[in-house]
């Protein structure tokens, strides 16, 4: 074990630290101290270093040979060796295996390719906003932020509409695995040892069971969706095992859903908090992309991912030993004033680089769905501006988690600005 | 080659085929759907200013400028 650094002033494992969103003052303090902070050993883990500055998040992210996703676990708590393999999907694997898995699906997610989903996304956006407008408001998360991303990713994965609600529910429970009140071990009839399940959650086994049934359906009648493509794919002459397919499926559903929902939830709060930025974009839609990017940076839906050090190295002035854990706090790096001018200001005129790290710090694992997420946000914003929607909201309920910056409920009221009173 | 035009290359080991390069400089970069990486079109010449921006915006650091000695070596 390397020399210990100063401990952070609070225990960063405690979901309460994030109960009101990103603890900006705390992170600013951590960023300002040279070196890395050390959170000492604790019940569920052997201790970890906190990486809080953008430059170092990028350094770690781009060097998977030194900072592994496969050795150890990418969330904060440790899990035993035998469990890692059972739960592994591409996000917990290193190149070259990671590369082979990712290449099975990556061409569906390029900026050029996702343009093909634009119309379908827009239809989903319209349907959700219609429903919200009819009632003059409601829970923004339930009515808008949740259904759009799950609908889009389920379409891609060939999941029928009727099952979207069930998958939202399961994916919510996965996140609950990072909270202070996880599901009981036998929920959803689970009999699998929780250690073997992602997020240690019984909902993960329910999602795998769904994936198995989905695979069986698609083997009978393949479609032109990504699931069918995965089932037909071969790596070195071998098809994915049922377990590999289920892990892949679960990753896609979770990653494509929870994160984008969170950004869309924050979007509704940003609209009220930063009317000048939103007004500027309503008037000049060329700025939609910049606004979407700022929403993602500012909401930082995933607070962190962890890596395990594979060989002695140095990071930000701190010496690291093989086996050390480093936690990359994206939610801190995205407000690093060494990288972003006035980082707490919400701006649509930021230069295109440096890229924030809400989609990861770059390198092999950089968010596969980044272009899709950006497009979903752009379509939602564009439609809101077309309708002249004005949102007001009540008190948000934050997801209880040290891992995601999610919003569980957000009561909103909607009206149209005076020049948009007639239906479009 | 003029001072302001450079030649681009993509490291196939690190490219994640996210397609940012294709978006910014479609004449020079294309995602090869079979290889699932970005490939450089033709002689890969790009205005230095655009080149630096593409390099900055590639999330995996896979793009670089072909240095004159590499080019001479046939690379
Ligand atoms: C605003 C929305 C989103 C945010 C903030 C986000 C964030 C992230 C982050 C932080 C990572 C890890 C990066 C790393 O380890 O370097 C990641 C990976 C990933 N994301 Fe996203 N994501 C979003 C939307 C999506 C969508 C819509 C999809 C749909 C498919 C998706 C699929 C994935 C996958 C499959 C990975 C694993 C990639 C790999 O390991 O190679 N994400 N995302
Ligand atoms: S931007 Fe970089 S990682 Fe993305 S496709 Fe181009 S070269 Fe590959």
Coordinates of C-alpha atoms and ligand atoms in Angstrom, one line a residue:
Chain A
X1 CA 0.0 0.0 0.0
X2 CA 1.3 3.4 -0.9
X3 CA 1.7 6.2 1.6
X4 CA -1.6 7.5 2.7
X5 CA -2.7 11.0 1.7
X6 CA -4.9 13.4 3.7
X7 CA -8.4 12.0 4.3
X8 CA -11.3 14.0 2.8
X9 CA -13.2 16.0 5.4
X10 CA -16.3 13.7 5.1
X11 CA -16.8 10.1 4.2
X12 CA -17.4 10.2 0.4
X13 CA -19.1 6.8 0.6
X14 CA -22.0 8.3 2.5
X15 CA -25.0 8.9 0.1
X16 CA -26.0 11.7 2.4
X17 CA -23.1 13.8 1.1
X18 CA -24.9 13.9 -2.2
X19 CA -28.4 14.2 -0.9
X20 CA -28.8 17.8 -2.2
X21 CA -26.9 17.2 -5.4
X22 CA -23.2 17.7 -6.2
X23 CA -21.3 19.0 -3.1
X24 CA -19.4 21.8 -5.0
X25 CA -17.7 23.3 -2.0
X26 CA -16.4 20.0 -0.8
X27 CA -15.0 19.1 -4.2
X28 CA -13.5 22.6 -4.7
X29 CA -11.6 22.0 -1.4
X30 CA -10.4 18.6 -2.5
X31 CA -9.3 20.0 -5.9
X32 CA -7.3 22.8 -4.3
X33 CA -5.2 20.4 -2.2
X34 CA -2.2 19.0 -4.0
X35 CA -2.0 15.3 -4.5
X36 CA -4.9 12.9 -4.0
X37 CA -7.1 12.4 -0.9
X38 CA -7.1 9.0 0.7
X39 CA -10.3 7.5 2.1
X40 CA -9.1 4.9 4.5
X41 CA -10.3 1.2 4.6
X42 CA -13.9 0.7 5.5
X43 CA -16.4 -2.2 5.8
X44 CA -17.0 -2.9 2.2
X45 CA -13.7 -1.7 0.6
X46 CA -10.0 -1.4 1.2
X47 CA -9.9 2.4 0.8
X48 CA -9.5 4.6 -2.2
X49 CA -7.8 7.6 -3.7
X50 CA -10.0 10.5 -4.9
X51 CA -9.2 11.9 -8.3
X52 CA -10.9 15.3 -8.5
X53 CA -9.2 17.3 -11.2
X54 CA -10.1 17.0 -14.9
X55 CA -6.5 16.6 -16.1
X56 CA -6.1 13.6 -13.9
X57 CA -9.5 12.1 -14.6
X58 CA -8.4 12.2 -18.3
X59 CA -5.0 10.7 -17.5
X60 CA -6.5 7.8 -15.7
X61 CA -9.3 7.2 -18.2
X62 CA -6.9 7.1 -21.2
X63 CA -4.5 4.6 -19.6
X64 CA -6.5 1.3 -19.1
X65 CA -3.2 -0.6 -18.9
X66 CA -2.3 1.2 -15.7
X67 CA -5.8 1.8 -14.5
X68 CA -7.9 -1.3 -15.0
X69 CA -11.7 -1.7 -15.1
X70 CA -11.4 -5.4 -15.0
X71 CA -9.1 -6.0 -12.0
X72 CA -11.4 -5.1 -9.1
X73 CA -14.7 -3.4 -9.5
X74 CA -15.6 0.0 -11.0
X75 CA -17.9 0.9 -8.1
X76 CA -16.7 1.8 -4.7
X77 CA -17.2 -1.3 -2.8
X78 CA -15.0 -4.3 -3.4
X79 CA -16.3 -7.6 -4.7
X80 CA -14.6 -11.0 -4.7
X81 CA -12.7 -12.3 -7.7
X82 CA -15.2 -15.0 -8.5
X83 CA -18.1 -12.5 -8.7
X84 CA -16.4 -10.2 -11.1
X85 CA -16.5 -12.6 -14.0
X86 CA -20.2 -13.5 -13.4
X87 CA -21.2 -9.9 -13.7
X88 CA -18.8 -8.6 -16.3
X89 CA -20.0 -6.6 -19.3
X90 CA -17.8 -4.4 -21.5
X91 CA -17.8 -1.6 -18.9
X92 CA -15.9 -3.9 -16.5
X93 CA -13.5 -5.3 -19.0
X94 CA -10.1 -4.1 -20.3
X95 CA -8.9 -4.1 -23.9
X96 CA -8.5 -6.3 -25.9
X97 CA -11.7 -8.3 -24.7
X98 CA -13.4 -5.0 -24.1
X99 CA -12.6 -3.8 -27.6
X100 CA -14.0 -6.9 -29.2
X101 CA -17.3 -6.6 -27.3
X102 CA -17.6 -2.9 -27.9
X103 CA -17.1 -3.2 -31.7
X104 CA -20.1 -5.5 -31.9
X105 CA -22.3 -2.5 -31.3
X106 CA -20.3 0.7 -31.7
X107 CA -21.2 1.5 -35.3
X108 CA -24.9 2.0 -34.2
X109 CA -23.8 4.9 -32.0
X110 CA -21.7 7.2 -34.2
X111 CA -23.0 10.8 -34.6
X112 CA -23.7 10.0 -38.3
X113 CA -25.6 6.8 -37.5
X114 CA -27.7 8.2 -34.6
X115 CA -29.1 10.9 -36.9
X116 CA -31.2 8.0 -38.3
X117 CA -33.1 7.8 -34.9
X118 CA -34.0 11.5 -34.9
X119 CA -37.5 11.2 -36.1
X120 CA -38.4 8.3 -33.8
X121 CA -36.9 10.2 -30.9
X122 CA -38.9 13.3 -31.8
X123 CA -42.1 11.3 -31.9
X124 CA -41.5 10.0 -28.4
X125 CA -40.7 13.5 -27.2
X126 CA -44.0 14.9 -28.7
X127 CA -46.0 12.1 -27.1
X128 CA -44.6 12.7 -23.7
X129 CA -45.0 16.5 -23.8
X130 CA -48.6 16.1 -25.2
X131 CA -49.5 14.1 -22.1
X132 CA -47.8 16.6 -19.8
X133 CA -49.5 19.5 -21.4
X134 CA -53.0 18.0 -21.2
X135 CA -52.7 17.8 -17.5
X136 CA -50.9 21.2 -17.2
X137 CA -48.0 19.4 -15.5
X138 CA -47.3 16.4 -13.3
X139 CA -44.1 14.5 -12.3
X140 CA -41.5 15.5 -14.9
X141 CA -39.5 12.4 -14.2
X142 CA -42.4 9.9 -14.6
X143 CA -44.0 11.7 -17.6
X144 CA -41.0 12.9 -19.6
X145 CA -37.5 12.2 -18.3
X146 CA -38.0 8.5 -17.7
X147 CA -40.1 7.4 -20.7
X148 CA -38.0 9.0 -23.5
X149 CA -34.6 7.4 -22.8
X150 CA -36.0 4.0 -21.9
X151 CA -38.2 4.1 -25.0
X152 CA -35.2 5.0 -27.2
X153 CA -32.9 2.3 -25.8
X154 CA -35.7 -0.3 -25.8
X155 CA -36.4 0.4 -29.5
X156 CA -32.8 -0.1 -30.2
X157 CA -32.7 -3.4 -28.3
X158 CA -36.0 -4.6 -29.8
X159 CA -37.9 -4.5 -26.5
X160 CA -41.7 -4.2 -27.0
X161 CA -43.4 -1.0 -25.7
X162 CA -45.4 -3.0 -23.1
X163 CA -42.3 -3.9 -21.2
X164 CA -40.7 -0.5 -21.0
X165 CA -42.3 0.2 -17.6
X166 CA -40.9 -3.0 -16.1
X167 CA -37.4 -2.3 -17.3
X168 CA -37.6 1.2 -15.8
X169 CA -38.6 -0.3 -12.5
X170 CA -35.8 -2.8 -12.5
X171 CA -33.2 -0.2 -13.5
X172 CA -34.5 2.1 -10.7
X173 CA -33.9 -0.8 -8.2
X174 CA -30.3 -1.3 -9.5
X175 CA -29.6 2.3 -8.4
X176 CA -31.3 1.6 -5.1
X177 CA -28.5 -0.9 -4.6
X178 CA -26.1 2.1 -4.1
X179 CA -28.4 3.7 -1.6
X180 CA -28.8 3.3 2.1
X181 CA -31.9 1.1 1.7
X182 CA -31.4 -1.7 -0.9
X183 CA -34.1 -4.1 -1.9
X184 CA -34.5 -7.3 0.2
X185 CA -32.4 -10.2 -1.2
X186 CA -35.4 -12.3 -2.3
X187 CA -37.1 -9.5 -4.2
X188 CA -38.3 -10.6 -7.7
X189 CA -38.0 -14.2 -6.5
X190 CA -34.3 -13.8 -6.5
X191 CA -32.3 -16.9 -5.5
X192 CA -28.9 -15.8 -6.8
X193 CA -26.2 -14.9 -4.2
X194 CA -26.3 -11.0 -4.2
X195 CA -22.5 -11.0 -4.4
X196 CA -22.8 -12.2 -7.9
X197 CA -25.2 -9.5 -9.1
X198 CA -24.4 -6.0 -10.3
X199 CA -25.2 -3.4 -7.7
X200 CA -25.6 -6.4 -5.4
X201 CA -29.2 -6.1 -6.4
X202 CA -31.9 -8.8 -6.9
X203 CA -33.3 -6.5 -9.7
X204 CA -30.2 -7.5 -11.7
X205 CA -31.2 -11.1 -11.7
X206 CA -34.7 -10.1 -12.8
X207 CA -33.2 -8.1 -15.7
X208 CA -31.1 -11.1 -16.7
X209 CA -34.2 -13.3 -16.6
X210 CA -35.9 -10.8 -18.9
X211 CA -32.8 -10.8 -21.2
X212 CA -32.9 -14.6 -21.4
X213 CA -36.6 -14.6 -22.4
X214 CA -36.0 -11.7 -24.8
X215 CA -33.1 -13.7 -26.4
X216 CA -35.4 -16.8 -26.8
X217 CA -38.0 -14.7 -28.5
X218 CA -35.5 -13.1 -30.9
X219 CA -33.8 -16.5 -31.7
X220 CA -37.2 -17.6 -33.0
X221 CA -37.9 -14.3 -34.9
X222 CA -34.9 -12.1 -35.2
X223 CA -35.5 -8.4 -35.9
X224 CA -33.2 -5.6 -37.1
X225 CA -32.5 -4.5 -33.5
X226 CA -29.2 -4.6 -31.7
X227 CA -30.2 -7.6 -29.5
X228 CA -30.7 -9.7 -32.6
X229 CA -27.4 -8.4 -34.0
X230 CA -25.7 -9.4 -30.7
X231 CA -27.2 -12.9 -30.7
X232 CA -26.0 -13.5 -34.3
X233 CA -22.5 -12.0 -33.6
X234 CA -19.4 -14.1 -33.2
X235 CA -16.2 -13.3 -31.5
X236 CA -13.4 -15.5 -32.6
X237 CA -15.9 -17.9 -34.1
X238 CA -18.0 -18.1 -30.9
X239 CA -21.4 -16.7 -30.2
X240 CA -22.0 -14.8 -26.9
X241 CA -23.0 -17.1 -24.1
X242 CA -26.4 -16.5 -22.6
X243 CA -24.7 -15.0 -19.6
X244 CA -22.6 -12.6 -21.8
X245 CA -25.7 -11.6 -23.7
X246 CA -27.7 -10.9 -20.5
X247 CA -24.8 -8.8 -19.1
X248 CA -24.6 -6.9 -22.3
X249 CA -28.4 -6.3 -22.4
X250 CA -28.4 -5.2 -18.8
X251 CA -25.6 -2.8 -19.4
X252 CA -27.3 -1.2 -22.4
X253 CA -30.6 -0.8 -20.7
X254 CA -29.2 0.6 -17.5
X255 CA -26.5 2.8 -19.1
X256 CA -28.9 4.1 -21.8
X257 CA -31.7 4.9 -19.4
X258 CA -30.8 6.0 -16.0
X259 CA -28.1 8.6 -17.1
X260 CA -30.1 10.3 -19.8
X261 CA -33.1 10.4 -17.5
X262 CA -31.1 12.2 -14.9
X263 CA -29.8 14.8 -17.5
X264 CA -33.4 15.3 -18.6
X265 CA -34.6 15.8 -15.1
X266 CA -31.9 18.4 -14.3
X267 CA -32.7 20.0 -17.6
X268 CA -36.2 21.0 -16.3
X269 CA -34.5 22.6 -13.2
X270 CA -31.9 24.3 -15.4
X271 CA -34.6 25.8 -17.5
X272 CA -36.0 27.7 -14.5
X273 CA -32.6 28.5 -12.9
X274 CA -30.9 29.7 -16.1
X275 CA -33.5 31.5 -18.2
X276 CA -31.0 33.7 -20.0
X277 CA -29.1 30.7 -21.4
X278 CA -32.3 28.9 -22.4
X279 CA -33.8 32.1 -23.9
X280 CA -30.7 32.6 -26.0
X281 CA -31.0 29.1 -27.4
X282 CA -34.7 29.3 -28.0
X283 CA -33.9 32.3 -30.2
X284 CA -30.9 30.7 -31.9
X285 CA -31.3 26.9 -32.3
X286 CA -27.8 26.6 -33.6
X287 CA -26.9 26.6 -29.9
X288 CA -28.9 23.5 -29.1
X289 CA -25.9 21.3 -29.1
X290 CA -24.0 23.6 -26.8
X291 CA -27.0 23.8 -24.4
X292 CA -27.3 20.0 -24.3
X293 CA -23.6 19.7 -23.5
X294 CA -23.8 22.2 -20.7
X295 CA -26.8 20.4 -19.2
X296 CA -24.8 17.2 -19.2
X297 CA -21.7 18.8 -17.7
X298 CA -23.8 20.6 -15.1
X299 CA -25.8 17.6 -14.1
X300 CA -22.9 15.1 -14.2
X301 CA -25.4 12.1 -14.0
X302 CA -22.7 9.7 -12.9
X303 CA -20.8 10.9 -10.0
X304 CA -17.8 8.6 -10.3
X305 CA -16.3 5.4 -11.6
X306 CA -13.4 3.6 -10.0
X307 CA -10.3 1.9 -11.4
X308 CA -7.7 -0.4 -10.0
X309 CA -4.0 0.4 -10.3
X310 CA -2.1 -2.4 -12.0
X311 CA 1.5 -1.2 -11.6
X312 CA 3.4 1.3 -9.5
X313 CA 2.8 4.8 -10.8
X314 CA 2.4 8.4 -9.9
X315 CA -0.8 10.5 -10.3
X316 CA -1.2 14.2 -9.5
X317 CA 1.9 14.1 -7.3
X318 CA 0.8 11.0 -5.3
X319 CA 2.6 7.7 -5.5
X320 CA 0.3 4.8 -6.2
X321 CA 1.0 1.1 -5.8
X322 CA -0.4 -1.9 -7.7
X323 CA -3.8 -2.8 -6.3
X324 CA -4.6 0.7 -5.2
X325 CA -8.1 2.0 -6.0
X326 CA -8.7 5.3 -7.6
X327 CA -12.1 6.9 -7.8
X328 CA -12.6 9.4 -10.6
X329 CA -15.1 12.0 -9.4
X330 CA -16.5 13.2 -12.7
X331 CA -18.9 15.5 -10.7
X332 CA -15.8 17.3 -9.4
X333 CA -13.7 17.3 -12.6
X334 CA -16.6 19.0 -14.5
X335 CA -16.3 22.0 -12.2
X336 CA -12.5 22.2 -12.2
X337 CA -11.6 25.9 -12.7
X338 CA -8.3 24.9 -14.2
X339 CA -10.3 23.5 -17.1
X340 CA -13.5 25.6 -17.1
X341 CA -13.9 29.3 -16.8
X342 CA -16.3 30.2 -14.0
X343 CA -17.4 26.5 -13.7
X344 CA -20.5 27.2 -11.6
X345 CA -21.9 29.5 -14.3
X346 CA -24.2 27.8 -16.8
X347 CA -23.1 28.9 -20.2
X348 CA -23.9 28.0 -23.8
X349 CA -20.9 29.8 -25.2
X350 CA -18.2 27.6 -23.7
X351 CA -15.4 26.5 -26.1
X352 CA -15.8 23.0 -27.5
X353 CA -12.7 21.8 -25.6
X354 CA -11.8 20.7 -23.1
X355 CA -14.6 18.1 -23.2
X356 CA -16.2 17.7 -19.7
X357 CA -16.0 14.2 -18.2
X358 CA -19.6 13.5 -17.6
X359 CA -19.4 10.9 -20.4
X360 CA -16.1 9.7 -18.9
X361 CA -12.6 11.1 -19.2
X362 CA -12.0 9.7 -22.7
X363 CA -10.3 6.5 -23.8
X364 CA -11.6 3.0 -24.3
X365 CA -14.7 3.3 -22.1
X366 CA -15.8 6.7 -23.2
X367 CA -19.6 6.6 -23.1
X368 CA -20.8 4.5 -26.1
X369 CA -24.1 6.4 -26.1
X370 CA -22.8 10.0 -25.9
X371 CA -24.0 11.0 -29.4
X372 CA -27.4 9.3 -28.8
X373 CA -27.8 11.0 -25.4
X374 CA -26.9 14.4 -26.9
X375 CA -29.5 13.9 -29.7
X376 CA -32.2 12.9 -27.2
X377 CA -31.5 16.1 -25.2
X378 CA -31.4 18.3 -28.4
X379 CA -34.8 16.9 -29.6
X380 CA -36.4 17.4 -26.2
X381 CA -35.1 21.0 -26.0
X382 CA -36.0 21.8 -29.6
X383 CA -39.6 20.6 -29.1
X384 CA -39.9 22.5 -25.8
X385 CA -38.8 25.7 -27.6
X386 CA -41.1 25.1 -30.5
X387 CA -44.0 24.9 -28.1
X388 CA -42.8 27.8 -26.0
X389 CA -43.1 25.6 -22.9
X390 CA -42.6 27.4 -19.7
X391 CA -41.8 25.2 -16.7
X392 CA -42.1 25.8 -13.1
X393 CA -41.2 23.1 -10.6
X394 CA -41.6 22.2 -6.9
X395 CA -39.1 20.5 -4.7
X396 CA -37.1 17.7 -6.4
X397 CA -36.6 14.4 -4.6
X398 CA -33.0 13.3 -5.1
X399 CA -32.1 9.6 -5.6
X400 CA -30.4 8.3 -2.5
X401 CA -27.0 7.3 -3.9
X402 CA -23.2 8.0 -3.8
X403 CA -23.0 6.9 -7.5
X404 CA -25.6 8.8 -9.5
X405 CA -26.8 12.4 -9.4
X406 CA -30.4 11.3 -10.1
X407 CA -33.8 12.9 -9.5
X408 CA -36.6 10.6 -8.4
X409 CA -39.5 13.0 -8.6
X410 CA -39.9 16.5 -9.9
X411 CA -43.4 18.1 -9.8
X412 CA -43.8 20.6 -12.6
X413 CA -46.4 22.9 -14.0
X414 CA -46.3 23.8 -17.7
X415 CA -47.7 26.7 -19.5
X416 CA -47.0 28.2 -22.9
X417 CA -45.5 31.6 -23.4
X418 CA -48.0 34.1 -24.8
X419 CA -46.8 33.9 -28.4
X420 CA -47.3 30.1 -28.4
X421 CA -50.8 29.8 -27.1
X422 CA -52.2 28.1 -30.2
X423 CA -51.2 24.5 -30.7
X424 CA -48.3 24.1 -33.1
Chain B
X1 CA 3.3 20.6 -48.2
X2 CA 2.5 24.1 -46.9
X3 CA 3.1 25.0 -43.3
X4 CA -0.6 25.1 -42.6
X5 CA -1.6 21.7 -44.0
X6 CA -0.8 18.6 -42.1
X7 CA -1.4 14.9 -42.6
X8 CA -3.6 12.9 -40.1
X9 CA -3.3 9.4 -38.8
X10 CA -5.5 7.3 -36.5
X11 CA -4.2 4.8 -34.0
X12 CA -6.4 1.7 -34.7
X13 CA -5.5 0.3 -31.2
X14 CA -7.1 3.2 -29.3
X15 CA -9.8 4.5 -31.6
X16 CA -13.2 3.8 -30.1
X17 CA -15.1 4.6 -33.3
X18 CA -17.2 7.3 -31.6
X19 CA -17.1 9.3 -34.8
X20 CA -16.3 12.8 -33.6
X21 CA -13.6 13.1 -36.2
X22 CA -16.0 12.1 -39.0
X23 CA -18.4 14.8 -37.7
X24 CA -15.8 17.5 -37.7
X25 CA -13.8 16.6 -40.9
X26 CA -15.9 14.3 -43.0
X27 CA -13.6 14.6 -46.0
X28 CA -10.7 13.2 -44.1
X29 CA -12.2 10.7 -41.6
X30 CA -14.7 8.0 -42.0
X31 CA -15.9 5.2 -39.7
X32 CA -15.2 2.0 -41.5
X33 CA -18.3 -0.1 -40.6
X34 CA -16.4 -3.4 -41.1
X35 CA -13.3 -2.6 -39.2
X36 CA -15.2 -0.4 -36.7
X37 CA -12.5 2.2 -36.5
X38 CA -12.0 5.6 -38.1
X39 CA -9.9 5.5 -41.3
X40 CA -8.2 8.3 -43.0
X41 CA -9.4 9.1 -46.5
X42 CA -7.0 9.7 -49.3
X43 CA -3.8 11.5 -48.3
X44 CA -5.4 12.7 -45.0
X45 CA -4.5 16.3 -45.5
X46 CA -6.2 18.8 -43.2
X47 CA -5.8 22.4 -42.3
X48 CA -3.6 22.6 -39.2
X49 CA -6.2 24.6 -37.3
X50 CA -8.9 22.0 -38.0
X51 CA -6.5 19.2 -37.3
X52 CA -5.7 20.5 -33.8
X53 CA -9.4 20.8 -33.0
X54 CA -10.1 17.3 -34.2
X55 CA -7.2 16.0 -32.1
X56 CA -8.5 17.8 -29.1
X57 CA -12.0 16.5 -29.5
X58 CA -11.2 12.9 -30.1
X59 CA -12.2 11.4 -26.8
X60 CA -9.6 8.6 -27.0
X61 CA -6.5 10.6 -28.1
X62 CA -6.3 8.3 -31.2
X63 CA -5.6 11.0 -33.8
X64 CA -2.3 12.6 -34.4
X65 CA -0.4 14.5 -37.1
X66 CA 2.0 12.4 -39.2
X67 CA 5.4 13.9 -38.5
X68 CA 7.6 14.6 -41.6
X69 CA 10.1 11.9 -40.7
X70 CA 7.3 9.3 -40.3
X71 CA 5.9 10.4 -43.6
X72 CA 9.3 10.0 -45.3
X73 CA 9.5 6.4 -43.9
X74 CA 6.3 5.6 -45.8
X75 CA 4.0 5.8 -42.7
Ligands
LIG1 C1 -26.4 12.0 -20.4 C2 -26.4 10.7 -20.5 C3 -25.2 9.8 -20.3 C4 -24.2 9.9 -19.4 C5 -23.9 11.1 -18.5 C6 -23.4 8.7 -19.5 C7 -22.2 8.5 -18.8 C8 -21.3 7.5 -19.0 C9 -20.1 7.3 -18.3 C10 -19.5 8.2 -17.3 C11 -19.5 6.1 -18.8 C12 -18.2 5.5 -18.3 C13 -17.1 6.1 -19.1 C14 -15.7 5.6 -18.6 O1 -15.6 4.7 -17.9 O2 -14.7 6.2 -19.1 C15 -20.4 5.6 -19.7 C16 -20.3 4.4 -20.4 C17 -21.2 3.8 -21.2 N1 -22.4 4.4 -21.6 FE1 -23.1 6.2 -21.1 N2 -23.9 7.9 -20.4 C18 -25.1 8.5 -20.9 C19 -25.9 8.0 -21.9 C20 -25.8 6.7 -22.5 C21 -26.7 6.2 -23.4 C22 -27.9 6.9 -24.0 C23 -26.3 4.9 -23.7 C24 -26.9 4.0 -24.7 C25 -26.5 3.0 -25.2 C26 -25.0 4.7 -22.9 C27 -24.3 3.6 -23.0 C28 -23.1 3.4 -22.3 C29 -22.3 2.2 -22.4 C30 -22.6 0.9 -23.1 C31 -21.1 2.4 -21.7 C32 -19.9 1.5 -21.5 C33 -18.9 1.8 -22.5 C34 -17.6 1.0 -22.4 O3 -17.3 0.5 -21.3 O4 -16.9 0.9 -23.4 N3 -24.8 5.8 -22.2 N4 -21.5 6.4 -19.9
LIG2 S1 -12.8 10.8 -32.8 FE1 -11.0 9.5 -32.2 S2 -11.9 7.8 -31.2 FE2 -13.6 8.8 -32.3 S3 -13.7 7.8 -34.3 FE3 -12.3 9.5 -34.5 S4 -10.3 8.7 -34.1 FE4 -11.7 7.2 -33.4

